[in-house]
Every structure is written in C-alpha cells, then in structure tokens.
Amino acid sequence: MLDLAIIGGGPAGLSAGLYATRGGLKEVVMFEMGMPGGQITQSSEIENYPGVFREEPHITGMELMEPWPKQCMHFGLKHAMEQVQSVTKEGKHFNVTTDSGSYEAKSVIVCTGSTPKRAGFEGEDEFFGKGVSTCATCDGFFYKDKEVAVLGGGDTALEEALYLANICSKVYVIHRREEFRAAPPTVERVLKNDKIELILNASIAKAYGGPMGLEGLEIAKKDGESFDLKVPGVFVFVGNNVNNGVLKQSDDSFLCSVNDNGEVIVDLNMHTDVEGLFAAGDIRIEAAKQVVCAAADGAVAGMQALNYVQEHFND
Ligand code: FAD
Ligand code: NAP
C-alpha cells in the first residue's frame, strides 16, 4: 500500500513529492506518464521564477526543471512512468488504476495540470502535426528563415512569438481583439520586434494545404475583410484545458467537487472535499498558472498529505 500517490510530475507534483518524502513518508510514488518537468519544459524562456534568472538568452523551461527530479529522488520519491486512468476510493483507501496496473494508496495528490486547447478553425485537426502546432520549442526550428503565424493574445502566444522571431524570417500574430491579455513588458517587446507583424481583430477561418502539409491560412477580420496568409506553419496558443480525466468515475461523476470549468475545488490547504485527496497546481480553482505557484501548491499538498497519513494510519 502506498502512503501517497502523486498523479503528475510537473512543478506541483515534484514539489509535493519533495515535501512528503523529506517530511518522512516512505512509500511515495509520482505517476508521470512522460519525463518529469511538466508543461513548462515546452517553454523557450522563463524569467519569472524567483532566484533563477539569466539575461539573453533566457533560461529555458527545460533548464529550470532539469535538477528537480534528482532532488526529489534523493529523498526517496519514486517515479512510475505510467499514465493514470482513474482514481477511486473504497472505504479509507484509494485505488489508482494506470495503463499497466493498479495500486492502493492511503492518500492521493492530483497534479495533472492542463493541455493546450484547440482554437476550432477549419483544417486545424487535419493539419495538426503537419503545420499546425502548439509547441514553438518543439517545432519552431522546422520553419527556420520561413514565415509563420501565431494565434492568440496571451502570455504564451506573445512569448512564443518572440522566440519564433529569433528563428523565422517573419511572425504574424493573429489576435481576435486589439488588447492583449499578456503581461505589459511582453507586449512591449513584441511591439518593438521588427520581425513581428500584428493582425488584430482577426481570426483564422480556415487552414488549407495538401499532402505535404499546411500551405496557408484564410484570415477573417472583424470588419468583414478576408485575405490569404501563405505560411507553412501556425502555432496555436489559445489557452489550456484542465486534465481532470483521472477523477472521472464510472457513472461520469467526479470523485470530488469541480467547478464549471472542471477545475478541482480545494481550500487553502489543497484539500478537496474527499478526505485524503488533494489537488495542486494548474488543475485547481483560481490557480495563478505559474510555476512558482504550482510549486508552492505542491509543497502545501505534500505537507498536508503527510499530516493526513500520520493522523489516520498508525501502522
Ligand atoms: P503541469 O506542468 O501541466 O504538469 C502536469 C503533469 O502531469 C504533466 O507532466 C503531464 O504529463 C502529467 N500528467 C497529466 N495527466 C496524467 C496522467 N493521467 N497520468 C500521468 N501523468 C499525467 N509559468 C510561469 O511561471 N512562467 C512562465 O514563463 C511560463 N511560461 C509558460 C510557457 C508555456 C509555453 C506554457 C505552456 C506554460 C507556461 N507557464 C509559465 C505556466 C506553467 O508551465 C504552469 O503553470 C505549470 O507548469 C503548472 O504546473 P503543474 O505541475 O500544475 O502542471
Ligand atoms: P490565456 O491567457 O488564456 O490566453 C489565451 C489567448 O487566446 C487569449 O488572448 C484569447 O483571446 C485567445 N483565444 C482563446 N480562444 C481562442 C480562439 N478559439 N480563437 C482565437 N483566439 C482565442 O492562455 P495562455 O497564454 O496559454 O496562458 C495560460 C496561463 O499561463 C495564463 O494564466 C498565463 O498568465 C500563464 N502564463 C504565464 C506566463 C508568464 O508568466 N510569463 C507565460 C505563459 C503562460 P482573448 O484575450 O480575447 O480572450
């Protein structure tokens, strides 16, 4: 029987593992279906994690996260590279079912984060992986010295547009409004970048191409104008969906309460409304969606799981 099962190995899951093991829990397994590190490892730059800063070139998400697993493993955290299908509770115990087995656990922390949303334009799914991408650090290099488009007006869209501007000959940022959701310093850097051209009050009506992949986009402006943008690549950064699937029960209900967006409802101690079940990081309500906040949530949840197991299981 595990003392604690942690689902997800991003900043929240790793911090939870660090605090729980260093605090004394022995059997702690972090179920992470990929390499630990979470979604920030896809980011080409991070300049707001306190104490870790480098001027150009900025530290990458991968560089930031690289030492975390080693530190956690040092205190006894185990990593199971398995995808969790579901978490259920029977009596005092949780059952964690993965793609390769099932585990009993005294407590569970869910830190499964979020995944990029699709924008919903025609051709987006057809050309996904063949010109349509959600990861500039993964796919940007394919478009070296070529023109690309970025869809979205949040922090991710603008930061990744800046990253792409270092590789590509031109970056068109397509955004449905005039104001940006991104932080003002990022907007300023975009406005100053000669390689970035803004296409505002506009959306992508259609992505088109052939067997070799994307050839262009049909752009629809709010004023009724429409035009063709001949680009072989478009990067879609329109927000994220929370990964709450592991909490789904056989009757389609959730194991604990979630809000209308599917975010897990927790209190300030990361407790859900199910005893012994905690949630941390981007998956929880009112998450600031920052690495530092996810890490802090994980630390709180790890300490709370430790208290819970010590109070409720005396073996
Ligand atoms: P995640 O990092 O999403 O980690 C969740 C993990 O759970 C993933 O590794 C996933 O593989 C795993 N998982 C999911 N489902 C399962 C399952 N069923 N079984 C097993 N494993 C599972 N934040 C900042 O503070 N500064 C930035 O500059 C910044 N830039 C960003 C740039 C980009 C491109 C993106 C996408 C995000 C950025 N963020 C930034 C936000 C930051 O990455 C997130 O807030 C943070 O990673 C959330 O951490 P988390 O641990 O909650 O979840
Ligand atoms: P986000 O803040 O939700 O922004 C999504 C953007 O996409 C918005 O500009 C939105 O337009 C647009 N959009 C949404 N649906 C669309 C659609 N169907 N078609 C076209 N455009 C659409 O998402 P994000 O940028 O990925 O950021 C997610 C979270 O991570 C945020 O909290 C963010 O602050 C954080 N983050 C932080 C940093 C950092 O601190 N440096 C970096 C990256 C991410 P509207 O503006 O009109 O709604």
XYZ file of N, CA, C and O in Angstrom, residues 152-291:
560
model
N -3.378 33.920 -30.956
C -3.613 34.139 -29.524
C -3.021 35.449 -29.067
O -2.137 36.009 -29.720
N -3.500 35.907 -27.917
C -3.023 37.200 -27.400
C -2.650 37.125 -25.934
O -2.564 38.141 -25.248
N -2.391 35.911 -25.433
C -1.995 35.748 -24.025
C -0.479 35.692 -23.889
O 0.259 35.881 -24.867
N -0.019 35.423 -22.668
C 1.426 35.349 -22.405
C 2.106 34.310 -23.279
O 3.191 34.547 -23.814
N 1.476 33.149 -23.408
C 2.115 32.078 -24.179
C 2.292 32.512 -25.630
O 3.383 32.385 -26.190
N 1.225 33.030 -26.231
C 1.287 33.411 -27.650
C 2.401 34.437 -27.888
O 3.209 34.287 -28.806
N 2.442 35.462 -27.053
C 3.417 36.526 -27.323
C 4.843 36.091 -27.000
O 5.785 36.427 -27.731
N 5.018 35.336 -25.922
C 6.378 34.864 -25.604
C 6.887 33.928 -26.699
O 8.051 33.992 -27.092
N 6.010 33.080 -27.170
C 6.455 32.131 -28.196
C 6.639 32.836 -29.550
O 7.475 32.436 -30.343
N 5.882 33.914 -29.776
C 6.106 34.707 -31.000
C 7.506 35.319 -30.964
O 8.226 35.332 -31.973
N 7.918 35.795 -29.789
C 9.272 36.359 -29.647
C 10.330 35.288 -29.894
O 11.336 35.531 -30.553
N 10.065 34.116 -29.375
C 11.010 33.009 -29.578
C 11.111 32.681 -31.071
O 12.208 32.540 -31.619
N 9.952 32.590 -31.715
C 9.941 32.235 -33.145
C 10.613 33.313 -33.996
O 11.228 33.013 -35.020
N 10.512 34.565 -33.537
C 11.126 35.661 -34.299
C 12.650 35.518 -34.362
O 13.293 36.067 -35.259
N 13.225 34.772 -33.428
C 14.677 34.526 -33.475
C 15.057 33.490 -34.526
O 16.218 33.372 -34.896
N 14.075 32.706 -34.954
C 14.359 31.599 -35.881
C 13.803 31.905 -37.275
O 14.441 31.642 -38.280
N 12.590 32.444 -37.286
C 11.846 32.581 -38.542
C 12.107 33.963 -39.177
O 12.537 34.896 -38.490
N 11.774 34.065 -40.470
C 12.013 35.348 -41.126
C 10.937 36.364 -40.737
O 11.188 37.570 -40.704
N 9.735 35.877 -40.427
C 8.648 36.787 -40.026
C 7.618 36.016 -39.196
O 7.382 34.832 -39.454
N 7.024 36.690 -38.229
C 5.990 36.053 -37.400
C 4.747 36.951 -37.408
O 4.822 38.118 -37.005
N 3.639 36.411 -37.904
C 2.372 37.149 -37.866
C 1.630 36.729 -36.609
O 1.390 35.526 -36.422
N 1.280 37.674 -35.758
C 0.479 37.342 -34.578
C -0.971 37.694 -34.880
O -1.295 38.868 -35.110
N -1.803 36.671 -34.894
C -3.229 36.868 -35.195
C -3.988 36.853 -33.874
O -3.912 35.875 -33.120
N -4.693 37.937 -33.604
C -5.415 38.009 -32.323
C -6.814 38.578 -32.553
O -6.976 39.508 -33.352
N -7.779 38.044 -31.814
C -9.172 38.404 -32.103
C -9.599 39.773 -31.556
O -10.701 40.220 -31.835
N -8.736 40.382 -30.734
C -9.084 41.714 -30.184
C -7.923 42.671 -30.450
O -6.932 42.308 -31.054
N -8.035 43.891 -29.877
C -6.919 44.840 -30.000
C -6.054 44.831 -28.764
O -4.870 45.153 -28.808
N -6.665 44.490 -27.620
C -5.906 44.472 -26.365
C -5.375 43.064 -26.141
O -6.026 42.083 -26.502
N -4.205 43.022 -25.509
C -3.598 41.726 -25.225
C -3.801 41.354 -23.762
O -3.784 42.215 -22.886
N -3.928 40.071 -23.538
C -4.044 39.524 -22.195
C -2.647 39.371 -21.559
O -2.511 39.276 -20.348
N -1.621 39.331 -22.392
C -0.242 39.092 -21.924
C 0.249 40.244 -21.048
O -0.293 41.356 -21.080
N 1.301 39.960 -20.265
C 1.877 40.964 -19.366
C 2.447 42.136 -20.180
O 3.034 41.924 -21.245
N 2.289 43.386 -19.679
C 2.731 44.563 -20.435
C 4.188 44.512 -20.925
O 4.438 44.870 -22.087
N 5.177 44.041 -20.121
C 6.556 44.025 -20.666
C 6.692 43.117 -21.888
O 7.469 43.399 -22.799
N 5.919 42.033 -21.906
C 5.977 41.117 -23.048
C 5.359 41.782 -24.272
O 5.901 41.704 -25.383
N 4.233 42.470 -24.066
C 3.581 43.177 -25.182
C 4.560 44.200 -25.761
O 4.724 44.310 -26.988
N 5.248 44.905 -24.877
C 6.208 45.923 -25.327
C 7.317 45.313 -26.191
O 7.678 45.868 -27.227
N 7.826 44.180 -25.756
C 8.898 43.525 -26.529
C 8.387 43.101 -27.908
O 9.092 43.197 -28.898
N 7.137 42.659 -27.941
C 6.554 42.250 -29.229
C 6.416 43.470 -30.152
O 6.773 43.427 -31.328
N 5.911 44.564 -29.580
C 5.695 45.765 -30.396
C 7.009 46.301 -30.964
O 7.045 46.870 -32.054
N 8.095 46.087 -30.218
C 9.408 46.608 -30.664
C 10.105 45.672 -31.645
O 11.137 46.026 -32.204
N 9.588 44.457 -31.796
C 10.289 43.469 -32.625
C 9.926 43.651 -34.109
O 8.766 43.492 -34.499
N 10.938 43.962 -34.916
C 10.712 44.244 -36.344
C 10.190 43.036 -37.109
O 9.588 43.191 -38.170
N 10.479 41.857 -36.601
C 10.083 40.653 -37.343
C 8.638 40.238 -37.055
O 8.131 39.300 -37.649
N 8.003 40.902 -36.078
C 6.629 40.502 -35.722
C 5.625 41.505 -36.280
O 5.761 42.714 -36.078
N 4.644 40.969 -36.990
C 3.571 41.832 -37.524
C 2.256 41.412 -36.882
O 1.926 40.214 -36.862
N 1.524 42.382 -36.371
C 0.258 42.059 -35.701
C -0.899 42.092 -36.696
O -1.000 43.019 -37.511
N -1.759 41.082 -36.606
C -3.016 41.082 -37.374
C -4.115 41.024 -36.316
O -4.398 39.966 -35.751
N -4.683 42.198 -36.015
C -5.615 42.284 -34.885
C -7.074 42.244 -35.355
O -7.358 42.426 -36.538
N -7.963 42.022 -34.386
C -9.403 41.901 -34.691
C -9.622 40.878 -35.801
O -10.401 41.103 -36.728
N -8.899 39.792 -35.699
C -8.929 38.805 -36.788
C -8.909 37.386 -36.232
O -8.448 37.152 -35.114
N -9.425 36.472 -37.032
C -9.358 35.061 -36.641
C -8.982 34.218 -37.860
O -9.000 34.715 -38.990
N -8.666 32.960 -37.592
C -8.361 32.053 -38.701
C -9.668 31.377 -39.101
O -10.309 30.718 -38.269
N -10.083 31.581 -40.356
C -11.316 30.935 -40.814
C -11.009 29.502 -41.245
O -11.810 28.591 -41.043
N -9.827 29.319 -41.843
C -9.526 28.002 -42.406
C -8.015 27.831 -42.580
O -7.323 28.784 -42.931
N -7.561 26.604 -42.325
C -6.179 26.246 -42.665
C -6.270 25.318 -43.864
O -7.102 24.417 -43.887
N -5.441 25.562 -44.874
C -5.517 24.719 -46.070
C -4.127 24.245 -46.479
O -3.108 24.789 -46.039
N -4.092 23.223 -47.277
C -2.812 22.683 -47.727
C -3.021 21.423 -48.530
O -4.106 21.190 -49.067
N -1.981 20.600 -48.579
C -2.051 19.362 -49.355
C -1.359 18.240 -48.618
O -1.137 18.343 -47.411
N -0.975 17.197 -49.327
C -0.353 16.035 -48.681
C 0.954 16.371 -47.970
O 1.342 15.704 -47.017
N 1.640 17.447 -48.412
C 2.909 17.812 -47.778
C 2.702 18.668 -46.533
O 3.653 18.991 -45.830
N 1.456 19.049 -46.282
C 1.190 19.843 -45.080
C 0.542 21.178 -45.369
O 0.049 21.425 -46.484
N 0.580 22.020 -44.350
C -0.090 23.325 -44.416
C 0.539 24.227 -45.478
O 1.764 24.263 -45.612
N -0.327 24.931 -46.213
C 0.194 25.891 -47.203
C -0.215 27.319 -46.859
O 0.439 28.271 -47.274
N -1.313 27.465 -46.139
C -1.720 28.826 -45.813
C -2.962 28.873 -44.938
O -3.540 27.837 -44.580
N -3.346 30.122 -44.614
C -4.498 30.345 -43.737
C -5.434 31.361 -44.377
O -4.964 32.329 -45.006
N -6.717 31.134 -44.203
C -7.682 32.165 -44.605
C -7.993 32.980 -43.360
O -8.462 32.435 -42.354
N -7.692 34.264 -43.428
C -7.877 35.139 -42.268
C -9.169 35.939 -42.443
O -9.403 36.513 -43.509
N -9.983 35.941 -41.381
C -11.219 36.732 -41.426
C -11.110 37.866 -40.415
O -10.911 37.613 -39.223
N -11.238 39.096 -40.892
C -11.165 40.238 -39.974
C -12.574 40.577 -39.497
O -13.565 40.260 -40.149
N -12.642 41.243 -38.349
C -13.949 41.575 -37.771
C -14.757 42.506 -38.667
O -15.981 42.477 -38.673
N -14.041 43.358 -39.451
C -14.754 44.314 -40.305
C -15.266 43.674 -41.604
O -15.753 44.360 -42.498
N -15.119 42.361 -41.733
C -15.653 41.661 -42.910
C -14.598 41.347 -43.956
O -14.802 40.501 -44.826
N -13.441 42.043 -43.872
C -12.360 41.790 -44.843
C -11.821 40.378 -44.618
O -11.805 39.890 -43.484
N -11.394 39.738 -45.700
C -10.712 38.453 -45.507
C -9.564 38.348 -46.507
O -9.602 38.969 -47.572
N -8.518 37.624 -46.119
C -7.366 37.501 -47.016
C -6.606 36.219 -46.715
O -6.826 35.568 -45.681
N -5.711 35.893 -47.634
C -4.897 34.682 -47.523
C -3.553 34.995 -46.902
O -2.942 35.999 -47.254
N -3.091 34.147 -46.016
C -1.751 34.299 -45.448
C -0.997 33.019 -45.792
O -1.329 31.940 -45.284
N -0.020 33.156 -46.684
C 0.703 31.954 -47.152
C 1.802 31.610 -46.150
O 2.897 32.189 -46.204
N 1.496 30.747 -45.203
C 2.513 30.317 -44.222
C 2.509 28.791 -44.133
O 1.447 28.172 -44.175
N 3.683 28.182 -43.957
C 3.735 26.723 -43.813
C 3.532 26.264 -42.361
O 3.457 25.052 -42.110
N 3.489 27.242 -41.430
C 3.337 26.851 -40.019
C 2.483 27.834 -39.252
O 2.595 29.053 -39.447
N 1.604 27.302 -38.389
C 0.838 28.177 -37.483
C 0.884 27.573 -36.085
O 0.715 26.362 -35.903
N 1.174 28.423 -35.116
C 1.280 27.991 -33.718
C 0.063 28.513 -32.962
O -0.197 29.710 -32.940
N -0.679 27.573 -32.380
C -1.950 27.917 -31.731
C -1.751 27.967 -30.214
O -1.410 26.953 -29.597
N -1.932 29.161 -29.638
C -1.766 29.333 -28.185
C -3.004 30.033 -27.637
O -2.994 31.247 -27.409
N -4.087 29.269 -27.486
C -5.358 29.888 -27.099
C -5.838 29.401 -25.727
O -7.030 29.366 -25.463
N -4.906 29.068 -24.853
C -5.273 28.653 -23.502
C -5.202 27.141 -23.337
O -4.769 26.421 -24.244
N -5.622 26.698 -22.179
C -5.459 25.285 -21.809
C -6.723 24.684 -21.213
O -7.526 25.406 -20.622
N -6.868 23.367 -21.376
C -7.948 22.623 -20.692
C -7.361 21.916 -19.483
O -6.251 21.392 -19.557
N -8.108 21.862 -18.385
C -7.589 21.145 -17.209
C -7.707 19.634 -17.428
O -8.696 19.158 -17.979
N -6.684 18.929 -16.993
C -6.647 17.467 -17.149
C -7.282 16.792 -15.928
O -6.577 16.323 -15.041
N -8.606 16.765 -15.907
C -9.277 16.208 -14.721
C -9.808 14.789 -14.957
O -10.538 14.249 -14.120
N -9.436 14.211 -16.110
C -9.997 12.912 -16.502
C -9.778 11.810 -15.473
O -10.624 10.917 -15.336
N -8.657 11.869 -14.736
C -8.377 10.784 -13.783
C -9.393 10.756 -12.633
O -9.519 9.741 -11.940
N -10.096 11.868 -12.457
C -11.068 11.929 -11.346
C -12.463 11.461 -11.763
O -13.374 11.369 -10.938
N -12.628 11.179 -13.064
C -13.933 10.722 -13.578
C -14.239 9.311 -13.058
O -13.391 8.427 -13.122
N -15.455 9.111 -12.576
C -15.890 7.810 -12.053
C -16.700 7.079 -13.128
O -17.047 7.664 -14.160
N -17.016 5.807 -12.865
C -17.687 5.012 -13.904
C -19.055 5.597 -14.273
O -19.533 5.409 -15.398
N -19.708 6.333 -13.350
C -21.012 6.925 -13.683
C -20.875 8.335 -14.260
O -21.832 9.083 -14.333
N -19.637 8.724 -14.641
C -19.348 10.023 -15.264
C -19.286 11.192 -14.272
O -19.062 12.334 -14.674
N -19.528 10.909 -12.977
C -19.375 11.979 -11.984
C -17.886 12.109 -11.668
O -17.069 11.290 -12.107
N -17.520 13.147 -10.915
C -16.124 13.293 -10.489
C -15.986 12.795 -9.051
O -16.931 12.904 -8.254
N -14.808 12.293 -8.724
C -14.562 11.783 -7.370
C -14.749 12.886 -6.326
O -15.229 12.645 -5.227
N -14.367 14.120 -6.678
C -14.539 15.253 -5.751
C -15.201 16.390 -6.518
O -15.364 16.308 -7.733
N -15.519 17.463 -5.805
C -16.219 18.570 -6.471
C -15.287 19.335 -7.403
O -14.130 19.599 -7.070
N -15.819 19.701 -8.576
C -15.096 20.551 -9.529
C -16.039 21.704 -9.905
O -17.252 21.599 -9.725
N -15.473 22.809 -10.409
C -16.336 23.925 -10.816
C -16.778 23.756 -12.282
O -16.491 22.733 -12.900
N -17.444 24.767 -12.830
C -17.994 24.646 -14.186
C -16.915 24.459 -15.257
O -17.190 23.924 -16.330
N -15.698 24.940 -14.961
C -14.588 24.736 -15.922
C -13.872 23.419 -15.709
O -12.861 23.155 -16.354
N -14.336 22.633 -14.745
C -13.691 21.352 -14.477
C -12.497 21.459 -13.543
O -11.768 20.482 -13.339
N -12.275 22.666 -12.985
C -11.144 22.833 -12.051
C -11.536 22.290 -10.686
O -12.680 22.474 -10.228
N -10.572 21.636 -10.028
C -10.868 20.972 -8.750
C -11.011 22.013 -7.638
O -10.153 22.893 -7.474
N -12.080 21.881 -6.875
C -12.324 22.822 -5.772
C -11.520 22.374 -4.552
O -11.660 21.238 -4.094
N -10.640 23.266 -4.097
C -9.818 22.972 -2.915
C -9.904 24.149 -1.946
O -10.295 25.247 -2.332
N -9.482 23.887 -0.691
C -9.346 25.003 0.240
C -7.883 25.471 0.235
O -7.086 25.003 -0.574
N -7.536 26.359 1.146
C -6.174 26.912 1.125
C -5.108 25.870 1.441
O -3.923 26.091 1.206
N -5.533 24.723 1.992
C -4.589 23.635 2.261
C -4.581 22.576 1.164
O -4.065 21.476 1.367
N -5.196 22.891 0.050
C -5.243 21.992 -1.117
C -6.089 20.752 -0.852
O -5.997 19.772 -1.581
N -6.935 20.777 0.195
C -7.851 19.667 0.469
C -9.014 19.745 -0.508
O -9.598 20.808 -0.685
N -9.377 18.627 -1.107
C -10.636 18.561 -1.841
C -11.733 18.230 -0.818
O -11.450 18.135 0.383
N -12.946 17.967 -1.293
C -13.986 17.595 -0.326
C -14.013 16.077 -0.083
O -14.967 15.566 0.498
N -12.975 15.373 -0.512
C -12.837 13.942 -0.200
C -11.615 13.783 0.710
O -10.515 14.238 0.357
N -11.814 13.168 1.847
C -10.710 13.020 2.815
C -9.527 12.280 2.211
O -9.696 11.221 1.590
N -8.346 12.826 2.369
C -7.138 12.167 1.867
C -6.818 12.473 0.413
O -5.798 12.026 -0.108
N -7.709 13.226 -0.253
C -7.493 13.584 -1.662
C -7.197 15.085 -1.756
O -7.983 15.911 -1.264
N -6.076 15.406 -2.387
C -5.629 16.790 -2.513
C -5.427 17.109 -3.990
O -5.231 16.206 -4.806
N -5.469 18.397 -4.337
C -5.175 18.786 -5.725
C -4.280 20.019 -5.674
O -4.430 20.872 -4.779
N -3.336 20.110 -6.611
C -2.368 21.212 -6.573
C -1.981 21.632 -7.983
O -1.994 20.833 -8.911
N -1.654 22.918 -8.126
C -1.162 23.426 -9.409
C -2.284 23.882 -10.326
O -3.383 24.248 -9.874
N -2.031 23.835 -11.625
C -2.966 24.393 -12.615
C -4.344 23.751 -12.589
O -5.297 24.327 -13.109
N -4.459 22.567 -12.027
C -5.748 21.864 -12.050
C -6.743 22.419 -11.036
O -7.942 22.171 -11.120
N -6.271 23.214 -10.108
C -7.177 23.646 -9.028
C -7.857 24.978 -9.355
O -7.389 25.716 -10.227
N -8.934 25.262 -8.646
C -9.637 26.535 -8.832
C -8.698 27.697 -8.523
O -7.833 27.598 -7.660
N -8.919 28.785 -9.256
C -8.195 30.039 -9.035
C -6.686 29.884 -9.082
O -5.959 30.626 -8.409
N -6.200 28.926 -9.858
C -4.750 28.744 -9.978
C -4.174 29.933 -10.737
O -4.751 30.386 -11.724
N -3.045 30.436 -10.265
C -2.405 31.569 -10.949
C -1.700 31.104 -12.217
O -1.249 31.912 -13.018
N -1.583 29.800 -12.394
C -0.960 29.194 -13.592
C 0.457 29.726 -13.800
O 0.822 30.229 -14.850
N 1.220 29.588 -12.747
C 2.623 29.962 -12.732
C 3.405 28.833 -12.092
O 2.891 28.158 -11.179
N 4.650 28.666 -12.517
C 5.465 27.590 -11.961
C 5.645 27.782 -10.454
O 5.508 26.827 -9.669
